[in-house]
GROMACS .gro file of C-alpha atoms in nm:
model
  241
    1MET     CA    1  -2.046  -1.537   0.679
    2SER     CA    2  -2.305  -1.294   0.798
    3LEU     CA    3  -2.608  -1.224   0.581
    4SER     CA    4  -2.482  -0.874   0.495
    5VAL     CA    5  -2.147  -1.000   0.366
    6THR     CA    6  -2.318  -1.279   0.173
    7THR     CA    7  -2.548  -1.023   0.012
    8PHE     CA    8  -2.253  -0.801  -0.071
    9LEU     CA    9  -2.061  -1.081  -0.239
   10VAL     CA   10  -2.342  -1.267  -0.411
   11ASP     CA   11  -2.637  -1.043  -0.482
   12LEU     CA   12  -2.497  -0.704  -0.581
   13SER     CA   13  -2.415  -0.630  -0.944
   14TYR     CA   14  -2.054  -0.581  -1.049
   15PRO     CA   15  -2.103  -0.207  -1.124
   16VAL     CA   16  -2.245  -0.154  -0.775
   17LEU     CA   17  -1.961  -0.358  -0.623
   18TYR     CA   18  -1.711  -0.148  -0.816
   19LEU     CA   19  -1.872   0.170  -0.683
   20PHE     CA   20  -1.849   0.044  -0.324
   21ILE     CA   21  -1.482  -0.050  -0.362
   22PHE     CA   22  -1.399   0.277  -0.541
   23ILE     CA   23  -1.560   0.484  -0.261
   24TYR     CA   24  -1.381   0.270  -0.003
   25PHE     CA   25  -1.040   0.355  -0.151
   26LEU     CA   26  -1.137   0.723  -0.180
   27PHE     CA   27  -1.224   0.715   0.191
   28LEU     CA   28  -0.895   0.549   0.281
   29TYR     CA   29  -0.692   0.795   0.077
   30PHE     CA   30  -0.858   1.126   0.162
   31VAL     CA   31  -1.026   1.074   0.501
   32ILE     CA   32  -0.792   0.827   0.673
   33GLY     CA   33  -0.497   1.007   0.511
   34ALA     CA   34  -0.602   1.343   0.653
   35LEU     CA   35  -0.657   1.191   0.998
   36PHE     CA   36  -0.318   1.018   0.984
   37LEU     CA   37  -0.141   1.344   0.891
   38LYS     CA   38  -0.326   1.533   1.165
   39THR     CA   39  -0.219   1.270   1.417
   40CYS     CA   40   0.143   1.301   1.305
   41LYS     CA   41   0.134   1.678   1.352
   42ILE     CA   42  -0.012   1.641   1.701
   43LEU     CA   43   0.254   1.386   1.796
   44GLU     CA   44   0.520   1.617   1.652
   45LYS     CA   45   0.387   1.899   1.871
   46TYR     CA   46   0.438   1.680   2.176
   47LYS     CA   47   0.784   1.579   2.048
   48LEU     CA   48   0.687   1.215   2.002
   49LEU     CA   49   0.754   1.226   1.628
   50ASN     CA   50   1.019   1.405   1.426
   51LYS     CA   51   1.027   1.499   1.059
   52ILE     CA   52   1.274   1.309   0.845
   53ILE     CA   53   1.314   1.574   0.574
   54GLN     CA   54   1.265   1.926   0.705
   55LYS     CA   55   1.175   2.079   0.369
   56GLU     CA   56   0.804   2.113   0.293
   57PRO     CA   57   0.674   1.954  -0.031
   58LEU     CA   58   0.580   2.188  -0.314
   59THR     CA   59   0.213   2.244  -0.383
   60THR     CA   60   0.268   2.128  -0.741
   61GLN     CA   61   0.407   1.800  -0.609
   62VAL     CA   62   0.097   1.738  -0.394
   63TYR     CA   63  -0.134   1.816  -0.689
   64PHE     CA   64   0.068   1.574  -0.903
   65GLU     CA   65   0.036   1.305  -0.634
   66ILE     CA   66  -0.339   1.349  -0.595
   67LYS     CA   67  -0.394   1.346  -0.972
   68HIS     CA   68  -0.211   1.016  -1.019
   69SER     CA   69  -0.355   0.871  -0.700
   70LEU     CA   70  -0.706   0.925  -0.836
   71THR     CA   71  -0.607   0.725  -1.143
   72SER     CA   72  -0.474   0.451  -0.915
   73ILE     CA   73  -0.796   0.451  -0.711
   74ILE     CA   74  -1.000   0.404  -1.029
   75ILE     CA   75  -0.788   0.096  -1.099
   76PHE     CA   76  -0.799  -0.025  -0.737
   77GLY     CA   77  -1.177  -0.019  -0.764
   78PHE     CA   78  -1.151  -0.321  -0.993
   79SER     CA   79  -0.916  -0.512  -0.759
   80GLY     CA   80  -1.187  -0.692  -0.561
   81LEU     CA   81  -1.400  -0.793  -0.858
   82PRO     CA   82  -1.187  -1.089  -0.974
   83VAL     CA   83  -1.186  -1.226  -0.618
   84ILE     CA   84  -1.565  -1.194  -0.599
   85PHE     CA   85  -1.595  -1.358  -0.942
   86LEU     CA   86  -1.385  -1.653  -0.827
   87PHE     CA   87  -1.602  -1.689  -0.516
   88ARG     CA   88  -1.933  -1.663  -0.703
   89ASN     CA   89  -1.826  -1.929  -0.950
   90GLY     CA   90  -1.696  -2.173  -0.689
   91TYR     CA   91  -1.326  -2.145  -0.773
   92ILE     CA   92  -1.240  -2.035  -0.418
   93THR     CA   93  -1.407  -2.071  -0.079
   94LEU     CA   94  -1.398  -1.826   0.209
   95LEU     CA   95  -1.359  -1.889   0.582
   96PRO     CA   96  -1.613  -1.784   0.847
   97ASP     CA   97  -1.567  -1.435   0.990
   98THR     CA   98  -1.428  -1.536   1.329
   99TRP     CA   99  -1.180  -1.319   1.518
  100MET     CA  100  -0.906  -1.577   1.466
  101ASN     CA  101  -0.966  -1.602   1.090
  102PHE     CA  102  -0.978  -1.224   1.067
  103ILE     CA  103  -0.652  -1.163   1.256
  104VAL     CA  104  -0.460  -1.445   1.086
  105GLY     CA  105  -0.591  -1.335   0.747
  106ILE     CA  106  -0.478  -0.974   0.797
  107ILE     CA  107  -0.133  -1.093   0.906
  108VAL     CA  108  -0.092  -1.333   0.612
  109LEU     CA  109  -0.214  -1.076   0.357
  110ASN     CA  110   0.030  -0.816   0.487
  111LEU     CA  111   0.317  -1.064   0.487
  112TRP     CA  112   0.231  -1.159   0.129
  113ASN     CA  113   0.215  -0.790   0.042
  114GLU     CA  114   0.575  -0.751   0.161
  115VAL     CA  115   0.688  -1.017  -0.088
  116HIS     CA  116   0.456  -0.901  -0.366
  117PHE     CA  117   0.553  -0.535  -0.331
  118PHE     CA  118   0.926  -0.606  -0.304
  119CYS     CA  119   0.926  -0.809  -0.628
  120ILE     CA  120   0.726  -0.552  -0.826
  121HIS     CA  121   0.917  -0.259  -0.679
  122ARG     CA  122   1.252  -0.420  -0.761
  123ILE     CA  123   1.136  -0.478  -1.121
  124MET     CA  124   1.017  -0.118  -1.141
  125HIS     CA  125   1.372  -0.005  -1.074
  126PHE     CA  126   1.505  -0.171  -1.388
  127PRO     CA  127   1.612   0.119  -1.613
  128PHE     CA  128   1.337   0.069  -1.873
  129MET     CA  129   1.063   0.034  -1.610
  130MET     CA  130   1.188   0.339  -1.423
  131ARG     CA  131   1.190   0.555  -1.737
  132LYS     CA  132   0.847   0.444  -1.855
  133PHE     CA  133   0.648   0.383  -1.536
  134HIS     CA  134   0.808   0.416  -1.193
  135TRP     CA  135   0.922   0.774  -1.249
  136VAL     CA  136   0.569   0.883  -1.150
  137HIS     CA  137   0.614   0.761  -0.793
  138HIS     CA  138   0.964   0.906  -0.778
  139ARG     CA  139   0.846   1.253  -0.874
  140THR     CA  140   0.790   1.263  -0.498
  141VAL     CA  141   1.116   1.363  -0.328
  142VAL     CA  142   0.966   1.477   0.002
  143PRO     CA  143   0.711   1.201   0.074
  144THR     CA  144   0.360   1.290   0.190
  145VAL     CA  145   0.052   1.090   0.281
  146TYR     CA  146  -0.080   1.184  -0.064
  147SER     CA  147   0.204   1.006  -0.241
  148VAL     CA  148   0.097   0.657  -0.124
  149TYR     CA  149  -0.110   0.589  -0.437
  150SER     CA  150   0.081   0.813  -0.678
  151PHE     CA  151   0.166   0.559  -0.950
  152HIS     CA  152   0.162   0.516  -1.323
  153TRP     CA  153  -0.157   0.326  -1.408
  154LEU     CA  154   0.036   0.010  -1.501
  155GLU     CA  155   0.221   0.003  -1.170
  156ALA     CA  156  -0.108   0.061  -0.988
  157LEU     CA  157  -0.259  -0.234  -1.176
  158LEU     CA  158   0.029  -0.464  -1.079
  159LEU     CA  159   0.020  -0.355  -0.715
  160SER     CA  160  -0.355  -0.409  -0.695
  161THR     CA  161  -0.321  -0.785  -0.745
  162VAL     CA  162  -0.215  -0.871  -0.388
  163PRO     CA  163  -0.540  -1.054  -0.289
  164LEU     CA  164  -0.591  -1.204  -0.635
  165THR     CA  165  -0.247  -1.368  -0.634
  166ILE     CA  166  -0.298  -1.546  -0.302
  167VAL     CA  167  -0.669  -1.628  -0.254
  168PRO     CA  168  -0.660  -1.922  -0.500
  169PHE     CA  169  -0.406  -2.090  -0.270
  170ILE     CA  170  -0.499  -1.982   0.085
  171LYS     CA  171  -0.845  -1.938   0.233
  172PHE     CA  172  -0.935  -1.609   0.398
  173SER     CA  173  -1.240  -1.469   0.571
  174PRO     CA  174  -1.431  -1.197   0.382
  175LEU     CA  175  -1.361  -0.936   0.650
  176SER     CA  176  -0.986  -0.998   0.644
  177ILE     CA  177  -0.986  -0.931   0.268
  178ALA     CA  178  -1.208  -0.627   0.316
  179PHE     CA  179  -0.995  -0.475   0.592
  180TYR     CA  180  -0.659  -0.559   0.434
  181PRO     CA  181  -0.652  -0.229   0.233
  182LEU     CA  182  -0.699  -0.034   0.558
  183ALA     CA  183  -0.410  -0.214   0.727
  184SER     CA  184  -0.200  -0.173   0.414
  185ILE     CA  185  -0.260   0.199   0.373
  186LEU     CA  186  -0.182   0.268   0.739
  187LEU     CA  187   0.158   0.106   0.688
  188ASN     CA  188   0.188   0.293   0.360
  189PHE     CA  189   0.113   0.624   0.533
  190SER     CA  190   0.379   0.550   0.792
  191GLY     CA  191   0.633   0.500   0.514
  192HIS     CA  192   0.541   0.820   0.329
  193CYS     CA  193   0.434   1.065   0.599
  194ASN     CA  194   0.790   1.201   0.645
  195TYR     CA  195   0.773   1.141   1.022
  196ARG     CA  196   0.944   0.888   1.247
  197PHE     CA  197   0.995   0.810   1.612
  198GLY     CA  198   1.330   0.940   1.733
  199ASN     CA  199   1.594   1.103   1.517
  200GLY     CA  200   1.686   0.801   1.307
  201THR     CA  201   2.020   0.739   1.477
  202GLY     CA  202   1.903   0.473   1.721
  203ASN     CA  203   1.847   0.103   1.679
  204LYS     CA  204   1.757   0.043   1.313
  205TRP     CA  205   1.497  -0.214   1.419
  206GLN     CA  206   1.295   0.070   1.570
  207LEU     CA  207   1.267   0.258   1.241
  208PHE     CA  208   1.006   0.020   1.095
  209ALA     CA  209   0.827   0.182   0.799
  210THR     CA  210   1.054   0.486   0.766
  211LYS     CA  211   1.285   0.294   0.534
  212HIS     CA  212   1.056   0.353   0.237
  213ASN     CA  213   1.045   0.723   0.319
  214GLU     CA  214   1.423   0.730   0.277
  215HIS     CA  215   1.392   0.540  -0.051
  216HIS     CA  216   1.249   0.850  -0.218
  217SER     CA  217   1.564   1.050  -0.149
  218LYS     CA  218   1.824   0.772  -0.177
  219GLY     CA  219   1.664   0.568  -0.454
  220LEU     CA  220   1.877   0.259  -0.494
  221LYS     CA  221   1.798   0.086  -0.163
  222ASN     CA  222   1.507   0.007   0.069
  223TYR     CA  223   1.279  -0.167  -0.180
  224GLY     CA  224   1.059  -0.317   0.092
  225PHE     CA  225   0.711  -0.199   0.183
  226ALA     CA  226   0.684  -0.165   0.562
  227THR     CA  227   0.988  -0.368   0.666
  228PHE     CA  228   1.340  -0.415   0.535
  229PHE     CA  229   1.383  -0.790   0.589
  230LEU     CA  230   1.374  -0.872   0.218
  231ASP     CA  231   1.628  -0.596   0.151
  232LEU     CA  232   1.862  -0.757   0.404
  233ILE     CA  233   1.814  -1.099   0.246
  234SER     CA  234   1.866  -0.957  -0.103
  235ASP     CA  235   2.183  -0.775   0.005
  236LYS     CA  236   2.325  -1.092   0.162
  237LEU     CA  237   2.252  -1.299  -0.147
  238SER     CA  238   2.411  -1.033  -0.370
  239SER     CA  239   2.724  -1.019  -0.154
  240LYS     CA  240   2.774  -1.397  -0.195
  241LYS     CA  241   2.788  -1.375  -0.575
   0.00000   0.00000   0.00000
């Protein structure tokens, strides 16, 4: 690890670390989100992207999303602290920050996120969980980039455990863990931005992250995060029963 990363992980106090992580998620949500939306609008202008749902979201919906997203970001600020605690106390070790470790780590973390998200999302659609918790996310009917973190605080807490649930078993480089939220939110934006390539009638394998966008209007399908492989597997297993 470089000296700066070592200092970040070992020498800074937990309150300062929390502040860094909190600001990082604020930056991802508001700054990267705004840039992502602007890019979508530019690509729409050049007819490279098309809106999925033509209706514009209500202002009250966007305010609701931002309000609950801020609660989620407060919770996400704590997400890196258990990992840092495990490292400081020798329970886990980290790999050097080489390009290979970085790329492989990002890929593995995002693949694990697919499994992690699918399981939690499927549980959240149990009637009790939907009534008590997941209804917050489903207040969004026309998805926007601001709906990506719009969760009940308990759902946000569960979703924030992606790194914590895998780092005790697989070694990662510090930078791959640090940049995983950026990769994740870009995929999340693509699933909530209400834009897609083409008109949605072509090869379904080209639709990629738009499946979650459709989940907000159709509800009882497309439980995956950025892909729909686990939905296909789940459907096949259900059909064999």
